[in-house]
Amino acid sequence: AQKITQTQPGMFVQEKEAVTLDCTYDTSDQSYGLFWYKQPSSGEMIFLIYQGSYDEQNATEGRYSLNFQKARKSANLVISASQLGDSAMYFCAMRENSGGSNYKLTFGKGTLLTVNP
Amino acid sequence: IAGITQAPTSQILAAGRRMTLRCTQDMRHNAMYWYRQDLGLGLRLIHYSNTAGTTGKGEVPDGYSVSRANTDDFPLTLASAVPSQTSVYFCASSDQTGELFFGEGSRLTVL
């Protein structure tokens, strides 16, 4: 079974509108972390936002927010007021608590977001 | 601050040749990782190292080896390259939160 599932291979959004990118995860750990990364066409991986499993508030970073629904095991990324520069591949990732300094991240297959003018 | 430096950025390699991808970090992170990125498959972990002197296998370790002689360097070696190892390879390191800091990637083509 996949640990991270991103069900939307591609998404389109109009500039200035909000968009939600879906991510569900599978873990039996009580302590874990969820990450979103952005990969523009230039190829670099850019960290966007982090949510810890014990965080009571949804994480927010500027126009990015993470809609964390622990019971449903979902960690959707919400981008408000989309900009043309938001066009990129977006990856959801999970760090499970394996103890010590083992911080391996498991990635989903990604969602390609296209922002239309 | 350079962060993570990978070399080469791009390489074309004949099948059967040996290749080492270099990775150096200047953030003094204990943990380092190698991922490969393939279209439709996302990023998959090849090998990792929690600290200097230790390494571990990830999801797709076959055909690859790593070493971690010191904190800063984490080279990835393909002993005998095959076409299925054509990919983009990312080196990364992590801090205590687990956030990964990535290099810019190495695009490898095996013919």
PDB file of N, CA and C in Angstrom, chain B residues 8-105:
ATOM      1  N   PRO B   8      28.169  15.541 -11.049  1.00  0.00           N
ATOM      2  CA  PRO B   8      27.915  16.579 -12.033  1.00  0.00           C
ATOM      3  C   PRO B   8      26.438  16.952 -12.084  1.00  0.00           C
ATOM      4  N   THR B   9      26.103  18.023 -12.776  1.00  0.00           N
ATOM      5  CA  THR B   9      24.701  18.406 -12.932  1.00  0.00           C
ATOM      6  C   THR B   9      24.037  17.559 -13.996  1.00  0.00           C
ATOM      7  N   SER B  10      24.838  17.079 -14.926  1.00  0.00           N
ATOM      8  CA  SER B  10      24.297  16.261 -15.997  1.00  0.00           C
ATOM      9  C   SER B  10      25.407  15.354 -16.537  1.00  0.00           C
ATOM     10  N   GLN B  11      25.035  14.125 -16.894  1.00  0.00           N
ATOM     11  CA  GLN B  11      26.032  13.182 -17.386  1.00  0.00           C
ATOM     12  C   GLN B  11      25.355  12.162 -18.286  1.00  0.00           C
ATOM     13  N   ILE B  12      26.026  11.850 -19.396  1.00  0.00           N
ATOM     14  CA  ILE B  12      25.608  10.744 -20.252  1.00  0.00           C
ATOM     15  C   ILE B  12      26.649   9.659 -20.094  1.00  0.00           C
ATOM     16  N   LEU B  13      26.170   8.441 -19.871  1.00  0.00           N
ATOM     17  CA  LEU B  13      27.052   7.356 -19.482  1.00  0.00           C
ATOM     18  C   LEU B  13      26.726   6.108 -20.286  1.00  0.00           C
ATOM     19  N   ALA B  14      27.752   5.393 -20.704  1.00  0.00           N
ATOM     20  CA  ALA B  14      27.526   4.120 -21.391  1.00  0.00           C
ATOM     21  C   ALA B  14      27.186   3.038 -20.372  1.00  0.00           C
ATOM     22  N   ALA B  15      26.283   2.159 -20.741  1.00  0.00           N
ATOM     23  CA  ALA B  15      25.918   1.050 -19.868  1.00  0.00           C
ATOM     24  C   ALA B  15      27.153   0.233 -19.520  1.00  0.00           C
ATOM     25  N   GLY B  16      27.219  -0.200 -18.272  1.00  0.00           N
ATOM     26  CA  GLY B  16      28.353  -0.979 -17.805  1.00  0.00           C
ATOM     27  C   GLY B  16      29.452  -0.156 -17.154  1.00  0.00           C
ATOM     28  N   ARG B  17      29.412   1.156 -17.346  1.00  0.00           N
ATOM     29  CA  ARG B  17      30.438   2.013 -16.752  1.00  0.00           C
ATOM     30  C   ARG B  17      30.118   2.282 -15.289  1.00  0.00           C
ATOM     31  N   ARG B  18      31.147   2.600 -14.560  1.00  0.00           N
ATOM     32  CA  ARG B  18      31.034   2.974 -13.152  1.00  0.00           C
ATOM     33  C   ARG B  18      30.884   4.491 -13.063  1.00  0.00           C
ATOM     34  N   MET B  19      30.034   4.944 -12.164  1.00  0.00           N
ATOM     35  CA  MET B  19      29.790   6.384 -12.042  1.00  0.00           C
ATOM     36  C   MET B  19      29.586   6.737 -10.581  1.00  0.00           C
ATOM     37  N   THR B  20      30.189   7.830 -10.150  1.00  0.00           N
ATOM     38  CA  THR B  20      29.964   8.336  -8.800  1.00  0.00           C
ATOM     39  C   THR B  20      29.376   9.734  -8.877  1.00  0.00           C
ATOM     40  N   LEU B  21      28.238   9.906  -8.242  1.00  0.00           N
ATOM     41  CA  LEU B  21      27.621  11.221  -8.094  1.00  0.00           C
ATOM     42  C   LEU B  21      28.067  11.794  -6.750  1.00  0.00           C
ATOM     43  N   ARG B  22      28.561  13.017  -6.790  1.00  0.00           N
ATOM     44  CA  ARG B  22      29.094  13.616  -5.573  1.00  0.00           C
ATOM     45  C   ARG B  22      28.062  14.512  -4.906  1.00  0.00           C
ATOM     46  N   CYS B  23      28.127  14.554  -3.605  1.00  0.00           N
ATOM     47  CA  CYS B  23      27.219  15.388  -2.826  1.00  0.00           C
ATOM     48  C   CYS B  23      27.959  15.919  -1.615  1.00  0.00           C
ATOM     49  N   THR B  24      27.926  17.222  -1.429  1.00  0.00           N
ATOM     50  CA  THR B  24      28.582  17.866  -0.287  1.00  0.00           C
ATOM     51  C   THR B  24      27.636  18.873   0.330  1.00  0.00           C
ATOM     52  N   GLN B  25      27.592  18.879   1.665  1.00  0.00           N
ATOM     53  CA  GLN B  25      26.743  19.867   2.362  1.00  0.00           C
ATOM     54  C   GLN B  25      27.604  20.681   3.327  1.00  0.00           C
ATOM     55  N   ASP B  26      27.160  21.892   3.583  1.00  0.00           N
ATOM     56  CA  ASP B  26      27.905  22.757   4.508  1.00  0.00           C
ATOM     57  C   ASP B  26      27.036  23.191   5.682  1.00  0.00           C
ATOM     58  N   MET B  27      25.993  22.442   5.956  1.00  0.00           N
ATOM     59  CA  MET B  27      25.060  22.808   7.024  1.00  0.00           C
ATOM     60  C   MET B  27      25.290  21.971   8.293  1.00  0.00           C
ATOM     61  N   ARG B  28      26.231  21.055   8.239  1.00  0.00           N
ATOM     62  CA  ARG B  28      26.552  20.199   9.382  1.00  0.00           C
ATOM     63  C   ARG B  28      25.360  19.341   9.827  1.00  0.00           C
ATOM     64  N   HIS B  29      24.506  19.012   8.867  1.00  0.00           N
ATOM     65  CA  HIS B  29      23.403  18.111   9.184  1.00  0.00           C
ATOM     66  C   HIS B  29      23.929  16.695   9.347  1.00  0.00           C
ATOM     67  N   ASN B  30      23.367  15.974  10.318  1.00  0.00           N
ATOM     68  CA  ASN B  30      23.793  14.590  10.512  1.00  0.00           C
ATOM     69  C   ASN B  30      23.263  13.669   9.408  1.00  0.00           C
ATOM     70  N   ALA B  31      22.002  13.866   9.033  1.00  0.00           N
ATOM     71  CA  ALA B  31      21.359  12.929   8.112  1.00  0.00           C
ATOM     72  C   ALA B  31      21.469  13.399   6.669  1.00  0.00           C
ATOM     73  N   MET B  32      21.754  12.452   5.788  1.00  0.00           N
ATOM     74  CA  MET B  32      21.797  12.732   4.360  1.00  0.00           C
ATOM     75  C   MET B  32      21.115  11.619   3.601  1.00  0.00           C
ATOM     76  N   TYR B  33      20.685  11.934   2.370  1.00  0.00           N
ATOM     77  CA  TYR B  33      19.841  11.016   1.600  1.00  0.00           C
ATOM     78  C   TYR B  33      20.152  11.138   0.110  1.00  0.00           C
ATOM     79  N   TRP B  34      19.889  10.047  -0.593  1.00  0.00           N
ATOM     80  CA  TRP B  34      19.853  10.067  -2.043  1.00  0.00           C
ATOM     81  C   TRP B  34      18.485   9.590  -2.512  1.00  0.00           C
ATOM     82  N   TYR B  35      17.854  10.400  -3.364  1.00  0.00           N
ATOM     83  CA  TYR B  35      16.583  10.055  -3.980  1.00  0.00           C
ATOM     84  C   TYR B  35      16.768  10.039  -5.492  1.00  0.00           C
ATOM     85  N   ARG B  36      15.945   9.236  -6.160  1.00  0.00           N
ATOM     86  CA  ARG B  36      15.842   9.336  -7.599  1.00  0.00           C
ATOM     87  C   ARG B  36      14.427   9.763  -7.951  1.00  0.00           C
ATOM     88  N   GLN B  37      14.320  10.594  -8.974  1.00  0.00           N
ATOM     89  CA  GLN B  37      13.019  11.085  -9.405  1.00  0.00           C
ATOM     90  C   GLN B  37      12.746  10.607 -10.819  1.00  0.00           C
ATOM     91  N   ASP B  38      11.640   9.922 -10.983  1.00  0.00           N
ATOM     92  CA  ASP B  38      11.217   9.419 -12.290  1.00  0.00           C
ATOM     93  C   ASP B  38       9.780   9.849 -12.543  1.00  0.00           C
ATOM     94  N   LEU B  39       9.495  10.173 -13.787  1.00  0.00           N
ATOM     95  CA  LEU B  39       8.166  10.669 -14.154  1.00  0.00           C
ATOM     96  C   LEU B  39       7.099   9.681 -13.734  1.00  0.00           C
ATOM     97  N   GLY B  40       6.101  10.191 -13.023  1.00  0.00           N
ATOM     98  CA  GLY B  40       4.992   9.350 -12.603  1.00  0.00           C
ATOM     99  C   GLY B  40       5.248   8.547 -11.347  1.00  0.00           C
ATOM    100  N   LEU B  41       6.472   8.590 -10.849  1.00  0.00           N
ATOM    101  CA  LEU B  41       6.812   7.801  -9.657  1.00  0.00           C
ATOM    102  C   LEU B  41       7.214   8.659  -8.471  1.00  0.00           C
ATOM    103  N   GLY B  42       7.342   9.946  -8.685  1.00  0.00           N
ATOM    104  CA  GLY B  42       7.761  10.822  -7.593  1.00  0.00           C
ATOM    105  C   GLY B  42       9.215  10.603  -7.235  1.00  0.00           C
ATOM    106  N   LEU B  43       9.546  10.869  -5.978  1.00  0.00           N
ATOM    107  CA  LEU B  43      10.904  10.663  -5.485  1.00  0.00           C
ATOM    108  C   LEU B  43      10.944   9.393  -4.652  1.00  0.00           C
ATOM    109  N   ARG B  44      11.940   8.585  -4.931  1.00  0.00           N
ATOM    110  CA  ARG B  44      12.100   7.334  -4.189  1.00  0.00           C
ATOM    111  C   ARG B  44      13.474   7.297  -3.542  1.00  0.00           C
ATOM    112  N   LEU B  45      13.503   6.869  -2.295  1.00  0.00           N
ATOM    113  CA  LEU B  45      14.735   6.868  -1.519  1.00  0.00           C
ATOM    114  C   LEU B  45      15.633   5.703  -1.929  1.00  0.00           C
ATOM    115  N   ILE B  46      16.890   6.009  -2.222  1.00  0.00           N
ATOM    116  CA  ILE B  46      17.844   4.989  -2.627  1.00  0.00           C
ATOM    117  C   ILE B  46      18.632   4.498  -1.406  1.00  0.00           C
ATOM    118  N   HIS B  47      19.350   5.411  -0.786  1.00  0.00           N
ATOM    119  CA  HIS B  47      20.124   5.139   0.420  1.00  0.00           C
ATOM    120  C   HIS B  47      20.082   6.364   1.318  1.00  0.00           C
ATOM    121  N   TYR B  48      20.355   6.149   2.579  1.00  0.00           N
ATOM    122  CA  TYR B  48      20.412   7.259   3.508  1.00  0.00           C
ATOM    123  C   TYR B  48      21.539   7.019   4.504  1.00  0.00           C
ATOM    124  N   SER B  49      21.846   8.087   5.243  1.00  0.00           N
ATOM    125  CA  SER B  49      22.854   7.986   6.300  1.00  0.00           C
ATOM    126  C   SER B  49      22.398   8.858   7.459  1.00  0.00           C
ATOM    127  N   ASN B  50      22.241   8.282   8.620  1.00  0.00           N
ATOM    128  CA  ASN B  50      21.804   9.034   9.798  1.00  0.00           C
ATOM    129  C   ASN B  50      22.935   9.861  10.388  1.00  0.00           C
ATOM    130  N   THR B  51      24.160   9.392  10.237  1.00  0.00           N
ATOM    131  CA  THR B  51      25.309  10.113  10.768  1.00  0.00           C
ATOM    132  C   THR B  51      26.558   9.571  10.095  1.00  0.00           C
ATOM    133  N   ALA B  52      27.642  10.307  10.201  1.00  0.00           N
ATOM    134  CA  ALA B  52      28.891   9.868   9.590  1.00  0.00           C
ATOM    135  C   ALA B  52      29.248   8.477  10.084  1.00  0.00           C
ATOM    136  N   GLY B  53      29.621   7.611   9.131  1.00  0.00           N
ATOM    137  CA  GLY B  53      30.014   6.259   9.474  1.00  0.00           C
ATOM    138  C   GLY B  53      28.908   5.234   9.383  1.00  0.00           C
ATOM    139  N   THR B  54      27.670   5.675   9.162  1.00  0.00           N
ATOM    140  CA  THR B  54      26.533   4.747   9.045  1.00  0.00           C
ATOM    141  C   THR B  54      25.767   5.010   7.768  1.00  0.00           C
ATOM    142  N   THR B  55      25.257   3.941   7.166  1.00  0.00           N
ATOM    143  CA  THR B  55      24.404   4.074   5.992  1.00  0.00           C
ATOM    144  C   THR B  55      23.277   3.057   6.081  1.00  0.00           C
ATOM    145  N   GLY B  56      22.225   3.292   5.309  1.00  0.00           N
ATOM    146  CA  GLY B  56      21.105   2.367   5.293  1.00  0.00           C
ATOM    147  C   GLY B  56      20.454   2.338   3.928  1.00  0.00           C
ATOM    148  N   LYS B  57      19.721   1.263   3.673  1.00  0.00           N
ATOM    149  CA  LYS B  57      19.056   1.095   2.381  1.00  0.00           C
ATOM    150  C   LYS B  57      17.676   1.729   2.405  1.00  0.00           C
ATOM    151  N   GLY B  58      17.332   2.345   1.300  1.00  0.00           N
ATOM    152  CA  GLY B  58      16.007   2.907   1.147  1.00  0.00           C
ATOM    153  C   GLY B  58      15.105   1.978   0.378  1.00  0.00           C
ATOM    154  N   GLU B  59      14.221   2.573  -0.403  1.00  0.00           N
ATOM    155  CA  GLU B  59      13.205   1.812  -1.134  1.00  0.00           C
ATOM    156  C   GLU B  59      13.769   1.113  -2.371  1.00  0.00           C
ATOM    157  N   VAL B  60      14.740   1.748  -3.039  1.00  0.00           N
ATOM    158  CA  VAL B  60      15.265   1.219  -4.299  1.00  0.00           C
ATOM    159  C   VAL B  60      16.796   1.200  -4.280  1.00  0.00           C
ATOM    160  N   PRO B  61      17.422   0.375  -3.438  1.00  0.00           N
ATOM    161  CA  PRO B  61      18.882   0.427  -3.279  1.00  0.00           C
ATOM    162  C   PRO B  61      19.689  -0.379  -4.294  1.00  0.00           C
ATOM    163  N   ASP B  62      19.035  -1.300  -5.003  1.00  0.00           N
ATOM    164  CA  ASP B  62      19.783  -2.234  -5.849  1.00  0.00           C
ATOM    165  C   ASP B  62      20.520  -1.508  -6.966  1.00  0.00           C
ATOM    166  N   GLY B  63      21.812  -1.852  -7.105  1.00  0.00           N
ATOM    167  CA  GLY B  63      22.644  -1.254  -8.142  1.00  0.00           C
ATOM    168  C   GLY B  63      23.367  -0.002  -7.701  1.00  0.00           C
ATOM    169  N   TYR B  64      23.126   0.405  -6.453  1.00  0.00           N
ATOM    170  CA  TYR B  64      23.735   1.630  -5.916  1.00  0.00           C
ATOM    171  C   TYR B  64      24.467   1.324  -4.608  1.00  0.00           C
ATOM    172  N   SER B  65      25.515   2.094  -4.345  1.00  0.00           N
ATOM    173  CA  SER B  65      26.177   2.029  -3.051  1.00  0.00           C
ATOM    174  C   SER B  65      26.523   3.445  -2.613  1.00  0.00           C
ATOM    175  N   VAL B  66      26.660   3.613  -1.299  1.00  0.00           N
ATOM    176  CA  VAL B  66      27.017   4.912  -0.735  1.00  0.00           C
ATOM    177  C   VAL B  66      28.066   4.717   0.341  1.00  0.00           C
ATOM    178  N   SER B  67      28.691   5.816   0.692  1.00  0.00           N
ATOM    179  CA  SER B  67      29.621   5.829   1.812  1.00  0.00           C
ATOM    180  C   SER B  67      29.470   7.156   2.540  1.00  0.00           C
ATOM    181  N   ARG B  68      29.836   7.165   3.821  1.00  0.00           N
ATOM    182  CA  ARG B  68      29.723   8.406   4.607  1.00  0.00           C
ATOM    183  C   ARG B  68      30.940   8.466   5.527  1.00  0.00           C
ATOM    184  N   ALA B  69      32.053   8.874   4.922  1.00  0.00           N
ATOM    185  CA  ALA B  69      33.310   8.932   5.662  1.00  0.00           C
ATOM    186  C   ALA B  69      33.350  10.113   6.624  1.00  0.00           C
ATOM    187  N   ASN B  70      32.599  11.173   6.307  1.00  0.00           N
ATOM    188  CA  ASN B  70      32.557  12.356   7.158  1.00  0.00           C
ATOM    189  C   ASN B  70      31.172  12.983   7.077  1.00  0.00           C
ATOM    190  N   THR B  71      30.958  14.033   7.850  1.00  0.00           N
ATOM    191  CA  THR B  71      29.627  14.639   7.921  1.00  0.00           C
ATOM    192  C   THR B  71      29.213  15.293   6.610  1.00  0.00           C
ATOM    193  N   ASP B  72      30.178  15.850   5.889  1.00  0.00           N
ATOM    194  CA  ASP B  72      29.846  16.712   4.765  1.00  0.00           C
ATOM    195  C   ASP B  72      29.598  15.982   3.441  1.00  0.00           C
ATOM    196  N   ASP B  73      30.192  14.812   3.251  1.00  0.00           N
ATOM    197  CA  ASP B  73      30.175  14.185   1.931  1.00  0.00           C
ATOM    198  C   ASP B  73      29.387  12.884   1.930  1.00  0.00           C
ATOM    199  N   PHE B  74      28.622  12.692   0.851  1.00  0.00           N
ATOM    200  CA  PHE B  74      27.790  11.488   0.761  1.00  0.00           C
ATOM    201  C   PHE B  74      27.700  11.082  -0.708  1.00  0.00           C
ATOM    202  N   PRO B  75      28.736  10.456  -1.240  1.00  0.00           N
ATOM    203  CA  PRO B  75      28.725  10.080  -2.655  1.00  0.00           C
ATOM    204  C   PRO B  75      27.869   8.848  -2.929  1.00  0.00           C
ATOM    205  N   LEU B  76      27.278   8.832  -4.108  1.00  0.00           N
ATOM    206  CA  LEU B  76      26.468   7.699  -4.587  1.00  0.00           C
ATOM    207  C   LEU B  76      27.180   7.076  -5.775  1.00  0.00           C
ATOM    208  N   THR B  77      27.398   5.772  -5.720  1.00  0.00           N
ATOM    209  CA  THR B  77      28.122   5.074  -6.784  1.00  0.00           C
ATOM    210  C   THR B  77      27.240   4.061  -7.485  1.00  0.00           C
ATOM    211  N   LEU B  78      27.273   4.111  -8.807  1.00  0.00           N
ATOM    212  CA  LEU B  78      26.670   3.079  -9.638  1.00  0.00           C
ATOM    213  C   LEU B  78      27.821   2.218 -10.129  1.00  0.00           C
ATOM    214  N   ALA B  79      27.906   0.984  -9.666  1.00  0.00           N
ATOM    215  CA  ALA B  79      29.068   0.157  -9.969  1.00  0.00           C
ATOM    216  C   ALA B  79      29.115  -0.222 -11.450  1.00  0.00           C
ATOM    217  N   SER B  80      27.962  -0.518 -12.017  1.00  0.00           N
ATOM    218  CA  SER B  80      27.872  -0.908 -13.425  1.00  0.00           C
ATOM    219  C   SER B  80      26.515  -0.407 -13.929  1.00  0.00           C
ATOM    220  N   ALA B  81      26.524   0.771 -14.532  1.00  0.00           N
ATOM    221  CA  ALA B  81      25.268   1.455 -14.853  1.00  0.00           C
ATOM    222  C   ALA B  81      24.435   0.673 -15.875  1.00  0.00           C
ATOM    223  N   VAL B  82      23.115   0.736 -15.680  1.00  0.00           N
ATOM    224  CA  VAL B  82      22.160   0.132 -16.622  1.00  0.00           C
ATOM    225  C   VAL B  82      21.162   1.197 -17.052  1.00  0.00           C
ATOM    226  N   PRO B  83      20.534   1.024 -18.222  1.00  0.00           N
ATOM    227  CA  PRO B  83      19.609   2.056 -18.716  1.00  0.00           C
ATOM    228  C   PRO B  83      18.483   2.413 -17.747  1.00  0.00           C
ATOM    229  N   SER B  84      18.038   1.454 -16.932  1.00  0.00           N
ATOM    230  CA  SER B  84      16.961   1.743 -15.987  1.00  0.00           C
ATOM    231  C   SER B  84      17.391   2.700 -14.876  1.00  0.00           C
ATOM    232  N   GLN B  85      18.677   2.989 -14.800  1.00  0.00           N
ATOM    233  CA  GLN B  85      19.167   3.972 -13.824  1.00  0.00           C
ATOM    234  C   GLN B  85      19.188   5.384 -14.404  1.00  0.00           C
ATOM    235  N   THR B  86      18.717   5.525 -15.616  1.00  0.00           N
ATOM    236  CA  THR B  86      18.496   6.864 -16.170  1.00  0.00           C
ATOM    237  C   THR B  86      17.449   7.565 -15.327  1.00  0.00           C
ATOM    238  N   SER B  87      17.825   8.711 -14.760  1.00  0.00           N
ATOM    239  CA  SER B  87      16.940   9.377 -13.813  1.00  0.00           C
ATOM    240  C   SER B  87      17.540  10.717 -13.420  1.00  0.00           C
ATOM    241  N   VAL B  88      16.806  11.440 -12.613  1.00  0.00           N
ATOM    242  CA  VAL B  88      17.343  12.621 -11.949  1.00  0.00           C
ATOM    243  C   VAL B  88      17.577  12.251 -10.490  1.00  0.00           C
ATOM    244  N   TYR B  89      18.785  12.487 -10.036  1.00  0.00           N
ATOM    245  CA  TYR B  89      19.174  12.097  -8.686  1.00  0.00           C
ATOM    246  C   TYR B  89      19.306  13.339  -7.803  1.00  0.00           C
ATOM    247  N   PHE B  90      18.641  13.268  -6.667  1.00  0.00           N
ATOM    248  CA  PHE B  90      18.701  14.368  -5.702  1.00  0.00           C
ATOM    249  C   PHE B  90      19.379  13.903  -4.427  1.00  0.00           C
ATOM    250  N   CYS B  91      20.343  14.677  -4.000  1.00  0.00           N
ATOM    251  CA  CYS B  91      20.930  14.506  -2.681  1.00  0.00           C
ATOM    252  C   CYS B  91      20.242  15.478  -1.737  1.00  0.00           C
ATOM    253  N   ALA B  92      20.086  15.094  -0.485  1.00  0.00           N
ATOM    254  CA  ALA B  92      19.431  15.961   0.488  1.00  0.00           C
ATOM    255  C   ALA B  92      20.034  15.724   1.864  1.00  0.00           C
ATOM    256  N   SER B  93      19.848  16.707   2.725  1.00  0.00           N
ATOM    257  CA  SER B  93      20.202  16.536   4.133  1.00  0.00           C
ATOM    258  C   SER B  93      19.020  17.026   4.956  1.00  0.00           C
ATOM    259  N   SER B  94      18.990  16.669   6.223  1.00  0.00           N
ATOM    260  CA  SER B  94      17.854  17.097   7.031  1.00  0.00           C
ATOM    261  C   SER B  94      18.300  17.578   8.402  1.00  0.00           C
ATOM    262  N   ASP B  95      17.498  18.517   8.920  1.00  0.00           N
ATOM    263  CA  ASP B  95      17.708  19.002  10.278  1.00  0.00           C
ATOM    264  C   ASP B  95      16.794  18.221  11.231  1.00  0.00           C
ATOM    265  N   GLN B  96      16.652  18.704  12.459  1.00  0.00           N
ATOM    266  CA  GLN B  96      15.938  17.928  13.471  1.00  0.00           C
ATOM    267  C   GLN B  96      14.449  17.809  13.189  1.00  0.00           C
ATOM    268  N   THR B  97      13.877  18.741  12.432  1.00  0.00           N
ATOM    269  CA  THR B  97      12.444  18.639  12.142  1.00  0.00           C
ATOM    270  C   THR B  97      12.170  17.595  11.075  1.00  0.00           C
ATOM    271  N   GLY B  98      13.210  17.211  10.357  1.00  0.00           N
ATOM    272  CA  GLY B  98      13.026  16.283   9.261  1.00  0.00           C
ATOM    273  C   GLY B  98      12.887  16.972   7.922  1.00  0.00           C
ATOM    274  N   GLU B  99      12.845  18.310   7.931  1.00  0.00           N
ATOM    275  CA  GLU B  99      12.762  19.018   6.654  1.00  0.00           C
ATOM    276  C   GLU B  99      13.990  18.697   5.824  1.00  0.00           C
ATOM    277  N   LEU B 100      13.756  18.343   4.580  1.00  0.00           N
ATOM    278  CA  LEU B 100      14.856  18.035   3.678  1.00  0.00           C
ATOM    279  C   LEU B 100      15.326  19.281   2.945  1.00  0.00           C
ATOM    280  N   PHE B 101      16.637  19.415   2.859  1.00  0.00           N
ATOM    281  CA  PHE B 101      17.256  20.462   2.068  1.00  0.00           C
ATOM    282  C   PHE B 101      17.896  19.763   0.873  1.00  0.00           C
ATOM    283  N   PHE B 102      17.463  20.132  -0.310  1.00  0.00           N
ATOM    284  CA  PHE B 102      17.862  19.414  -1.511  1.00  0.00           C
ATOM    285  C   PHE B 102      18.975  20.106  -2.267  1.00  0.00           C
ATOM    286  N   GLY B 103      19.784  19.305  -2.938  1.00  0.00           N
ATOM    287  CA  GLY B 103      20.667  19.820  -3.959  1.00  0.00           C
ATOM    288  C   GLY B 103      19.877  20.091  -5.221  1.00  0.00           C
ATOM    289  N   GLU B 104      20.549  20.552  -6.243  1.00  0.00           N
ATOM    290  CA  GLU B 104      19.858  20.938  -7.470  1.00  0.00           C
ATOM    291  C   GLU B 104      19.631  19.768  -8.416  1.00  0.00           C
ATOM    292  N   GLY B 105      20.105  18.618  -8.056  1.00  0.00           N
ATOM    293  CA  GLY B 105      19.860  17.420  -8.850  1.00  0.00           C
ATOM    294  C   GLY B 105      20.965  17.132  -9.852  1.00  0.00           C
TER     295      GLY B 105
END
